[in-house]
């Protein structure tokens, strides 16, 4: 200390004039006044302040002031500060112009700042090229340079090209394990490219760890779906003395949601309360989502309670709550009320909010609300967003509005894919499509294709689905698991089970979605034993089934009446896999029992359920009561449905049919009078076909089609022919007091029969005919179409609301169990 003092001059120079306090919100006038002193240090500080505030207007004003002097040509600190300011404000072109004009004062900081700017703004390849030039000049990279290089390797192609080189430089320059920022950059680089093993090695090699690096690794494991590993890391982080922050806690809550652990979720909620993290919007939203998805009693009550305790709501919290109601299937009729509350708080919904609202409308067959949501979507110009467009297609398709569904699909398809060309028939067009795919910024991604394939399946547009399949291969997504899963589902839902199986077999790796899709496809096509065999293979492959898998398995048992097997699987899902049944699982068991004639056992099962049965369960029982003529239990089931969903016409229609079957015409009249008084109407039956890249719709008694005369002439001929080989019209399903002849005429006008006649005169005799229907096929149409398949030698595949019916040579794949 003494030597330092003696080294100082006897008389110190006067201190520089005090520099004004720098605040983030400076204005250009202030900048002019301060810079008039021409201090380079002052200029650098002001530029740094503008960068931190993200104030590009102030930064440009400072730049203009600096151009009046020669400071940028001579002072590297000021020039680098200007470059960094433009970089942090996202003005890449301006940053590049500054960099290019710094020929005389460029240093390592300049090169690093420019490379980092490019890497952060989607120009990763240019960033790596720039770093290569820097190395050629003999500059040795520092920690910031290596972080920029690692960030530039986030894209998979560049990671394969230069990731190993970056790692080599880290080792060579001595930053391996010694610098946390470099370690974080490497962890991110490896994790984003799916190599969590290497990311873990980088983490394990760090001499010093901070809460940032713990949170980063935990977050990346969450995004990779490794929930068990996340719990392990979180516990190690606590053991190391680090307290979780909002980011690590929200990641841990996401992992808990994936694991479905009620106990762990409640413990995390307790920790969040103790640490005061529930005020963090991400943590609160995570808790809402967690409770909504956990299989526990009154889950949505807990979710709503967390939501109400939040100090302020945002679009994330509202979306989490709405999504919870939709995903849990609990009180979905309240979703529109929540939406109105959200708008009253002046919070603007996002694409995820809208997709969940549309899904709720589809589940409730609420066309009116669906159209209102569509209007909101159009006003906000996000109808082209994949999840929203897909939800619009599904909502209209499930509501039987096929024309609107097709229009929504076409808009989504053209916006995302065929702003190129709808017809890929010649090599020239193929080349054009390929080049346009490569040139699109973000429209054609794996998620885009997966969404469009799902939308095509909703409408039954196989032709579009096949084109999407071809285009996804041209775009280089042949091995993408998400697209492959969507292909399995699309082909199965469009009636091409063989192609679905082929798509499944061609996959390199199968996850739970892959297995569930093929099991569900087999089940809906009537191949229940093959579906159960596939489920057995899934377990042997070490893939853990989820609750959706078990819906497919139980449905398979229900489709063919495997009562014993269904009960065993229902027990197994709880005992062996720790999955608590959802309402859909209970509905599957009720359907299994009731459709097997065990109606009384089905009612007893409902009474013994640990939770209150919803309308779906009671409607399932009511439908079976109609099949087996059980009026007593049918009345009980109908009353429950009416109490739970008073605006649903289905229970009135089913009960009316049940009374008609029993000959109780006074009761039929009473029910119809009730429906009139409540302004309820039966859902209209609709059948459609995709022929010549056009959806052709048919309703009962429809005469609006241009080929109506030819269709009905063909239909009359068909009925005459199949009567000769044994077809007898089932007039018992006509619930009106009229002559037998009129009843036969009434049956002749059903939409399925009209669609079949249309298909016979418009499609090739060598190909199966595929028809889609929004309701369950009636008994008479089922019988008639079987005879038509025998008479014409055509294979007819009918997808109704419940399953597929593959009819060939007079035999149906359903085995008469439908």
Tab-separated table of N, CA and C in Angstrom, residues 684-687 697-713 715 745 748-751 754-755 758:
chain	number	residue	atom	x	y	z
A	684	UNK	N	-79.126	-33.770	-37.697
A	684	UNK	CA	-79.373	-34.281	-39.037
A	684	UNK	C	-78.296	-35.268	-39.455
A	685	UNK	N	-78.730	-36.405	-39.983
A	685	UNK	CA	-77.777	-37.384	-40.496
A	685	UNK	C	-77.112	-36.872	-41.761
A	686	UNK	N	-75.807	-37.061	-41.862
A	686	UNK	CA	-75.047	-36.565	-43.002
A	686	UNK	C	-74.029	-37.615	-43.426
A	687	UNK	N	-73.985	-37.905	-44.719
A	687	UNK	CA	-72.968	-38.794	-45.282
A	687	UNK	C	-72.219	-38.031	-46.364
A	697	UNK	N	-71.727	-34.110	-50.314
A	697	UNK	CA	-72.520	-34.325	-49.112
A	697	UNK	C	-73.924	-34.803	-49.471
A	698	UNK	N	-74.472	-35.653	-48.584
A	698	UNK	CA	-75.831	-36.150	-48.787
A	698	UNK	C	-76.557	-36.187	-47.448
A	699	UNK	N	-77.768	-35.666	-47.446
A	699	UNK	CA	-78.637	-35.741	-46.280
A	699	UNK	C	-79.866	-36.568	-46.643
A	700	UNK	N	-80.613	-36.961	-45.645
A	700	UNK	CA	-81.791	-37.789	-45.895
A	700	UNK	C	-82.753	-37.072	-46.842
A	701	UNK	N	-83.156	-37.780	-47.891
A	701	UNK	CA	-84.092	-37.221	-48.855
A	701	UNK	C	-83.500	-36.117	-49.711
A	702	UNK	N	-82.178	-36.022	-49.751
A	702	UNK	CA	-81.500	-34.936	-50.469
A	702	UNK	C	-81.722	-35.038	-51.978
A	703	UNK	N	-82.183	-33.946	-52.589
A	703	UNK	CA	-82.344	-33.910	-54.045
A	703	UNK	C	-81.571	-32.755	-54.665
A	704	UNK	N	-80.646	-32.165	-53.880
A	704	UNK	CA	-79.937	-30.977	-54.350
A	704	UNK	C	-78.715	-31.300	-55.199
A	705	UNK	N	-78.273	-32.540	-55.167
A	705	UNK	CA	-77.065	-32.891	-55.924
A	705	UNK	C	-77.352	-32.842	-57.425
A	706	UNK	N	-76.388	-32.365	-58.239
A	706	UNK	CA	-76.610	-32.306	-59.702
A	706	UNK	C	-76.955	-33.655	-60.318
A	707	UNK	N	-76.509	-34.763	-59.698
A	707	UNK	CA	-76.783	-36.096	-60.235
A	707	UNK	C	-77.941	-36.775	-59.507
A	708	UNK	N	-78.805	-35.988	-58.862
A	708	UNK	CA	-79.865	-36.560	-58.023
A	708	UNK	C	-80.740	-37.551	-58.792
A	709	UNK	N	-81.130	-37.226	-60.018
A	709	UNK	CA	-82.006	-38.121	-60.806
A	709	UNK	C	-81.310	-39.456	-61.037
A	710	UNK	N	-80.040	-39.417	-61.448
A	710	UNK	CA	-79.291	-40.655	-61.692
A	710	UNK	C	-79.079	-41.447	-60.406
A	711	UNK	N	-78.853	-40.713	-59.315
A	711	UNK	CA	-78.608	-41.381	-58.026
A	711	UNK	C	-79.836	-42.175	-57.591
A	712	UNK	N	-81.007	-41.540	-57.622
A	712	UNK	CA	-82.214	-42.228	-57.168
A	712	UNK	C	-82.618	-43.348	-58.115
A	713	UNK	N	-82.370	-43.170	-59.403
A	713	UNK	CA	-82.657	-44.256	-60.350
A	713	UNK	C	-81.777	-45.461	-60.037
A	715	UNK	N	-80.470	-46.145	-57.160
A	715	UNK	CA	-80.870	-46.652	-55.849
A	715	UNK	C	-82.084	-47.566	-55.962
A	745	UNK	N	-90.208	-46.390	-48.476
A	745	UNK	CA	-89.785	-45.199	-49.198
A	745	UNK	C	-88.950	-44.274	-48.295
A	748	UNK	N	-85.516	-45.644	-47.992
A	748	UNK	CA	-84.777	-45.475	-49.240
A	748	UNK	C	-84.028	-44.144	-49.269
A	749	UNK	N	-84.500	-43.160	-48.532
A	749	UNK	CA	-83.944	-41.813	-48.598
A	749	UNK	C	-82.833	-41.552	-47.575
A	750	UNK	N	-82.391	-42.585	-46.843
A	750	UNK	CA	-81.318	-42.378	-45.866
A	750	UNK	C	-80.022	-41.977	-46.569
A	751	UNK	N	-79.245	-41.117	-45.902
A	751	UNK	CA	-78.071	-40.521	-46.552
A	751	UNK	C	-77.021	-41.561	-46.941
A	754	UNK	N	-77.980	-43.117	-50.293
A	754	UNK	CA	-77.785	-42.152	-51.382
A	754	UNK	C	-76.296	-42.066	-51.734
A	755	UNK	N	-75.432	-42.026	-50.700
A	755	UNK	CA	-73.989	-41.940	-50.938
A	755	UNK	C	-73.476	-43.179	-51.657
A	758	UNK	N	-74.443	-42.990	-55.300
A	758	UNK	CA	-73.579	-42.009	-55.956
A	758	UNK	C	-72.190	-42.597	-56.230
